[in-house]
PDB file of C-alpha atoms in Angstrom:
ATOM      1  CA  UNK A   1      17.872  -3.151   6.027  1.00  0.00           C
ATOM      2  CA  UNK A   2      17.236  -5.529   2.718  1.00  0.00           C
ATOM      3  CA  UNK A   3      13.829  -5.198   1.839  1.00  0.00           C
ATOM      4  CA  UNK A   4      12.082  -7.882  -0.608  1.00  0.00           C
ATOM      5  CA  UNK A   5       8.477  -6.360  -1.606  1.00  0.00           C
ATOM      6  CA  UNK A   6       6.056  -9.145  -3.567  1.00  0.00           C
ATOM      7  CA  UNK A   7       3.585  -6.312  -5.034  1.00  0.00           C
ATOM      8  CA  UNK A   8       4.914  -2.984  -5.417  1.00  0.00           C
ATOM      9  CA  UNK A   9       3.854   0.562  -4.378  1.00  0.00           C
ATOM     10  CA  UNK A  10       4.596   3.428  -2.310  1.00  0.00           C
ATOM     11  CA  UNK A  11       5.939   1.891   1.132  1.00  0.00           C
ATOM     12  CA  UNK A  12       8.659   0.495  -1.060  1.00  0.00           C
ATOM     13  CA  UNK A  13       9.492   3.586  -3.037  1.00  0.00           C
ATOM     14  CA  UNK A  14       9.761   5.636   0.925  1.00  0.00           C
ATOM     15  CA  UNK A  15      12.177   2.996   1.976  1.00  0.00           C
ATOM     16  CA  UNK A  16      14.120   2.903  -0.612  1.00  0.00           C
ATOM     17  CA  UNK A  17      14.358   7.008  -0.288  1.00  0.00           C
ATOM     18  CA  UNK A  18      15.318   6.303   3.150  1.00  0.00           C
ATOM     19  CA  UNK A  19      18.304   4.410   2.341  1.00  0.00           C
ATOM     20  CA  UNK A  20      16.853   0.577   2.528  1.00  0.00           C
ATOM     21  CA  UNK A  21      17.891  -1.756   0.550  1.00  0.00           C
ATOM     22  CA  UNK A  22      14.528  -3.004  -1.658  1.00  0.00           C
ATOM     23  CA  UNK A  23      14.069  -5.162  -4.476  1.00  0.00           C
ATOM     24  CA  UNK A  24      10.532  -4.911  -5.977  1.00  0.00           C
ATOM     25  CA  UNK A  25       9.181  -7.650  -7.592  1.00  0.00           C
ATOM     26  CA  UNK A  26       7.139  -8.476 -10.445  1.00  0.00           C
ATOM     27  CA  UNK A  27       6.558 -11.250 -13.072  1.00  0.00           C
ATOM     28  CA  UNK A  28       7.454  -8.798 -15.284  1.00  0.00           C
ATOM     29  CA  UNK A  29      10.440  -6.910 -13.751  1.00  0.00           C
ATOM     30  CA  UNK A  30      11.014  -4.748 -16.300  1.00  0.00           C
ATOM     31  CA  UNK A  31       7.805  -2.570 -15.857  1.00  0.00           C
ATOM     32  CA  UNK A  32       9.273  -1.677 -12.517  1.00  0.00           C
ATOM     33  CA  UNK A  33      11.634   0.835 -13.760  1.00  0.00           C
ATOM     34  CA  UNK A  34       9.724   3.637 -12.412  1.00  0.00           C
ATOM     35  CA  UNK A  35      10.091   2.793  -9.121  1.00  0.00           C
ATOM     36  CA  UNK A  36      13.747   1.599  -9.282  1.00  0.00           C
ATOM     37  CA  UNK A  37      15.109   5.019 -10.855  1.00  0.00           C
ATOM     38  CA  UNK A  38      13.674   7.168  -7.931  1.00  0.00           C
ATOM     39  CA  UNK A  39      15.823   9.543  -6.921  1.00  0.00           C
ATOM     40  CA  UNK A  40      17.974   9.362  -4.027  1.00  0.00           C
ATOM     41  CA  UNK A  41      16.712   5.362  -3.531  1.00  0.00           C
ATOM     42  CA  UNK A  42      18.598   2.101  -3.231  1.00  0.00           C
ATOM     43  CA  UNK A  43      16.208  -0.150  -4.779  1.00  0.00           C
ATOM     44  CA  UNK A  44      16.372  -2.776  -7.707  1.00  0.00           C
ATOM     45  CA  UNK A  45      13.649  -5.116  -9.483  1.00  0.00           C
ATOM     46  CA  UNK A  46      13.349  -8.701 -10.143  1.00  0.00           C
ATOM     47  CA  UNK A  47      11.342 -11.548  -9.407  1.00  0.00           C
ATOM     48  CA  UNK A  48       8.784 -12.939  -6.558  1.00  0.00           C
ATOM     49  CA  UNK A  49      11.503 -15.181  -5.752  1.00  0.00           C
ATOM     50  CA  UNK A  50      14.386 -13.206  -5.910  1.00  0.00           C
ATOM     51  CA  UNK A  51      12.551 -10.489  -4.062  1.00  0.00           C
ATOM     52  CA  UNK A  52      12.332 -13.250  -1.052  1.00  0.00           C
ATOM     53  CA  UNK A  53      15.669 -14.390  -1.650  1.00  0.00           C
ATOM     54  CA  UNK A  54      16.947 -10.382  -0.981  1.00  0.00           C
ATOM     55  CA  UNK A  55      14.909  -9.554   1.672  1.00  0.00           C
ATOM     56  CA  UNK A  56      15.812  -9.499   5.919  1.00  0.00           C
ATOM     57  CA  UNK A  57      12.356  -9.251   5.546  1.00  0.00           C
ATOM     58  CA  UNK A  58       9.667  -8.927   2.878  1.00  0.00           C
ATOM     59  CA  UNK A  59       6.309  -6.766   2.501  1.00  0.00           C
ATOM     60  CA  UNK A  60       3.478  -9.007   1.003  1.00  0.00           C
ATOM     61  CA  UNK A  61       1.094  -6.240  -0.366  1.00  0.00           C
ATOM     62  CA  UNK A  62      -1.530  -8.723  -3.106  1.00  0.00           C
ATOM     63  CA  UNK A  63      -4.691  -8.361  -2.990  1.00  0.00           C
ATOM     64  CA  UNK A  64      -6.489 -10.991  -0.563  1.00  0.00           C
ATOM     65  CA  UNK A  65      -7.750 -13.620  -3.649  1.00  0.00           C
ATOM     66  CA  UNK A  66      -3.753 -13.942  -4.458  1.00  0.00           C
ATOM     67  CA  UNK A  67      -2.875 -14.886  -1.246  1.00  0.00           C
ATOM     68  CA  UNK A  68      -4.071 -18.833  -1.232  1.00  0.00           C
ATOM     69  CA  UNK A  69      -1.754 -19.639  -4.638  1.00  0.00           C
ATOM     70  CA  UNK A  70       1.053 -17.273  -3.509  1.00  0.00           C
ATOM     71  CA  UNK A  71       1.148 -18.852   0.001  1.00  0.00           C
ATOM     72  CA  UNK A  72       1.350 -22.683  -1.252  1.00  0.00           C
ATOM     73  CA  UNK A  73       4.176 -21.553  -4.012  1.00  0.00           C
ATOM     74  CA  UNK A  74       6.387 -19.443  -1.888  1.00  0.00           C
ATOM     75  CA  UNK A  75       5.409 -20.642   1.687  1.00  0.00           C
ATOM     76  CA  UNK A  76       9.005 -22.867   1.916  1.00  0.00           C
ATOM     77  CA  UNK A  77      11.009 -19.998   0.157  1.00  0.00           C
ATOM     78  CA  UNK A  78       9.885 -17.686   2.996  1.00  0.00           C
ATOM     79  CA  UNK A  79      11.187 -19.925   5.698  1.00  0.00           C
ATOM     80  CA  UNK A  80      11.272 -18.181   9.118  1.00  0.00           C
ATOM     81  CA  UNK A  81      11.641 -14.350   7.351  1.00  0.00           C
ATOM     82  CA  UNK A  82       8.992 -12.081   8.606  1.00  0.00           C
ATOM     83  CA  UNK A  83       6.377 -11.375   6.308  1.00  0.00           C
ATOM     84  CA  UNK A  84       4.441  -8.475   6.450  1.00  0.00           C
ATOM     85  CA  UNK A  85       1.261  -8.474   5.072  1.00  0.00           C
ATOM     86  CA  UNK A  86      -1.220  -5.449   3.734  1.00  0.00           C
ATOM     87  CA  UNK A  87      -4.425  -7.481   2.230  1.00  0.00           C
ATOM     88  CA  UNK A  88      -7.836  -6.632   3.392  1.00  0.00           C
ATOM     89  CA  UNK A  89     -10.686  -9.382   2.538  1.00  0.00           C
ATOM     90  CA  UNK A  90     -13.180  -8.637   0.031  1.00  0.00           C
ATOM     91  CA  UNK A  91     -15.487  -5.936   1.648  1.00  0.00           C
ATOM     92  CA  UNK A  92     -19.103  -7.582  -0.265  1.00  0.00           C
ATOM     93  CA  UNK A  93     -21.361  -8.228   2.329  1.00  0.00           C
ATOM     94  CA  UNK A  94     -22.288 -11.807   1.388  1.00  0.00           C
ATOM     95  CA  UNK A  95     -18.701 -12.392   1.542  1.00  0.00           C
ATOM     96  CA  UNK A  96     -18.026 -10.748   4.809  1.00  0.00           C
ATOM     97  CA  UNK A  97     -20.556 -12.607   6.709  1.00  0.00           C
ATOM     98  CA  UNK A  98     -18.748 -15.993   5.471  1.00  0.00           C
ATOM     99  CA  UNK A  99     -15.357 -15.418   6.071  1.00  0.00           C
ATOM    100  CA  UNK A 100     -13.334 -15.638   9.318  1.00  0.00           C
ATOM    101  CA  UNK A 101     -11.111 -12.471   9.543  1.00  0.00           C
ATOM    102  CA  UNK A 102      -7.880 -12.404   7.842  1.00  0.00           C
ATOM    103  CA  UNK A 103      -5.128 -13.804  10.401  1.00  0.00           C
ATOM    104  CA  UNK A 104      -6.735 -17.574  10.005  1.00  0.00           C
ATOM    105  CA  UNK A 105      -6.014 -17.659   6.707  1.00  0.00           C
ATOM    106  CA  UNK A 106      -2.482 -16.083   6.461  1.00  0.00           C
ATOM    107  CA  UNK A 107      -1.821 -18.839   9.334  1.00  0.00           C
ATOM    108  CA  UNK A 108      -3.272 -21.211   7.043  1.00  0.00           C
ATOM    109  CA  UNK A 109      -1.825 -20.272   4.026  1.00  0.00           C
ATOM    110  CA  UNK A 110       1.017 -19.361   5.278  1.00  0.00           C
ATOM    111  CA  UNK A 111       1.978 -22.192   7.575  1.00  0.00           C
ATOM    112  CA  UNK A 112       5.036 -21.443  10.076  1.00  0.00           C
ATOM    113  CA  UNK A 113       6.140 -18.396   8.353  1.00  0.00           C
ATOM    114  CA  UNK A 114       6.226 -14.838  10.925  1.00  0.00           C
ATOM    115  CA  UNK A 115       3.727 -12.548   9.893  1.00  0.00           C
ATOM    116  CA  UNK A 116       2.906  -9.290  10.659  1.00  0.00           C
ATOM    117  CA  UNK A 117      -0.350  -6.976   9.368  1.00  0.00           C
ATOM    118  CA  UNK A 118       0.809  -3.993   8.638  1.00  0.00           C
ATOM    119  CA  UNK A 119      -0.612  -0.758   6.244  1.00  0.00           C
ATOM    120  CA  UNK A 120      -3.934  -2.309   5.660  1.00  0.00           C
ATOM    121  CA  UNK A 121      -5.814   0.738   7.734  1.00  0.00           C
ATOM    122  CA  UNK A 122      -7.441   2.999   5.479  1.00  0.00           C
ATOM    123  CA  UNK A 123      -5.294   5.680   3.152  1.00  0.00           C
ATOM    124  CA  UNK A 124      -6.646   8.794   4.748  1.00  0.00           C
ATOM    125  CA  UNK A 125      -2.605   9.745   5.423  1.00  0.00           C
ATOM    126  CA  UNK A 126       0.169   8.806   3.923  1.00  0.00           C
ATOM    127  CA  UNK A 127       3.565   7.548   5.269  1.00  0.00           C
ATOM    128  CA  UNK A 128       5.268  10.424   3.594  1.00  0.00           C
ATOM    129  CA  UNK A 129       2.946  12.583   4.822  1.00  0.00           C
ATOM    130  CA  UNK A 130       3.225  11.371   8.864  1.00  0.00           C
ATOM    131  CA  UNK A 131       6.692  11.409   8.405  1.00  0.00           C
ATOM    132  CA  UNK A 132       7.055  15.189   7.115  1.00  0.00           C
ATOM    133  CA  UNK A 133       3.973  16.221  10.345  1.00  0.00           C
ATOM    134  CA  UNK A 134       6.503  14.253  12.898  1.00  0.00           C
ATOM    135  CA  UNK A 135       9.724  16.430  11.356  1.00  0.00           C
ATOM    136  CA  UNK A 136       8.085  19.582  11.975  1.00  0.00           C
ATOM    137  CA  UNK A 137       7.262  18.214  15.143  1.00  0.00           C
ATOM    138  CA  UNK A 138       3.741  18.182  14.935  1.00  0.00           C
ATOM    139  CA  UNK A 139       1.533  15.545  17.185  1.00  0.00           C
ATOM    140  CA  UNK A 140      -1.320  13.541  15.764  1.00  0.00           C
TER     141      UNK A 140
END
C-alpha cells in the first residue's frame, strides 16, 4: 500500500519496514533523511502535497492547532482519500470545557474528506512493540 504521511514519526518508519510504500512529508524535505534511509524500508520524502498526491491513503499526525489552516489548504487535494488522523485537543482545562470533542471539527475542517482517528490513545506501548508480543504469540 502507498502511504502519504503529513507529519512524520514512528508509524511511518514501521510501515515502511513492513514493505509499504510511504512518502513523508515536510516543508523542508530534506531533514527527513533519517527516516527515509531506514533499513530494510520503502519510503521517500517530499512535500505536504506530494505526500497526498502518493498516498492510497494518508496519516495526518499535526498537532490539533494545525489542523484548521491545514484542512482549508489541502481539504480539495485530499478528495475522497481516507485520512487518518492522530491529534488530540489541547488537554488545559479552560480549554477542555470549551471545546466540542475532536470529530466536529475534523468534519468541519475537513469537509467531505473520509476520516478515520487512529493512534491518538496514549503511548504506554508501542506498535513495534505489540507487533513483536503478537509474534511470540503472546495475548494482551
Amino acid at each position: 500500500m502507498k502511504i502519504g504521511i503529513v507529519g512524520s514519526g514512528q508509524f511511518g518508519k514501521l510501515w515502511s519496514q513492513a514493505g509499504h510504500q510511504v512518502l513523508f512529508s515536510s516543508r523542508h524535505p530534506q531533514k527527513l533523511a533519517e527516516l527515509v534511509e531506514q533499513p530494510g524500508g520503502a519510503a521517500r520524502a517530499g512535500t505536504p502535497v506530494e505526500s497526498i498526491a502518493f498516498g492510497d491513503v494518508v496519516l495526518l499526525s499535526k498537532p490539533f492547532a494545525a489542523l484548521l489552516d491545514f484542512g482549508r489548504s489541502m481539504t480539495e487535494a485530499l478528495g475522497r482519500k481516507v485520512l487518518f488522523e492522530t491529534a488530540n485537543r489541547p488537554t488545559a482545562d479552560a480549554v477542555r470545557r470549551s471545546c466540542r470533542g475532536t470529530g466536529p471539527y475534523l468534519r468541519e475542517w475537513f469537509s467531505g474528506v473520509p476520516i478515520v482517528r487512529a493512534f491518538n490513545s496514549g503511548w504506554d506501548r508501542t506498535p513495534a512493540t505489540e507487533a513483536q508480543a503478537l509474534e511470540r504469540g503472546a495475548a494482551r
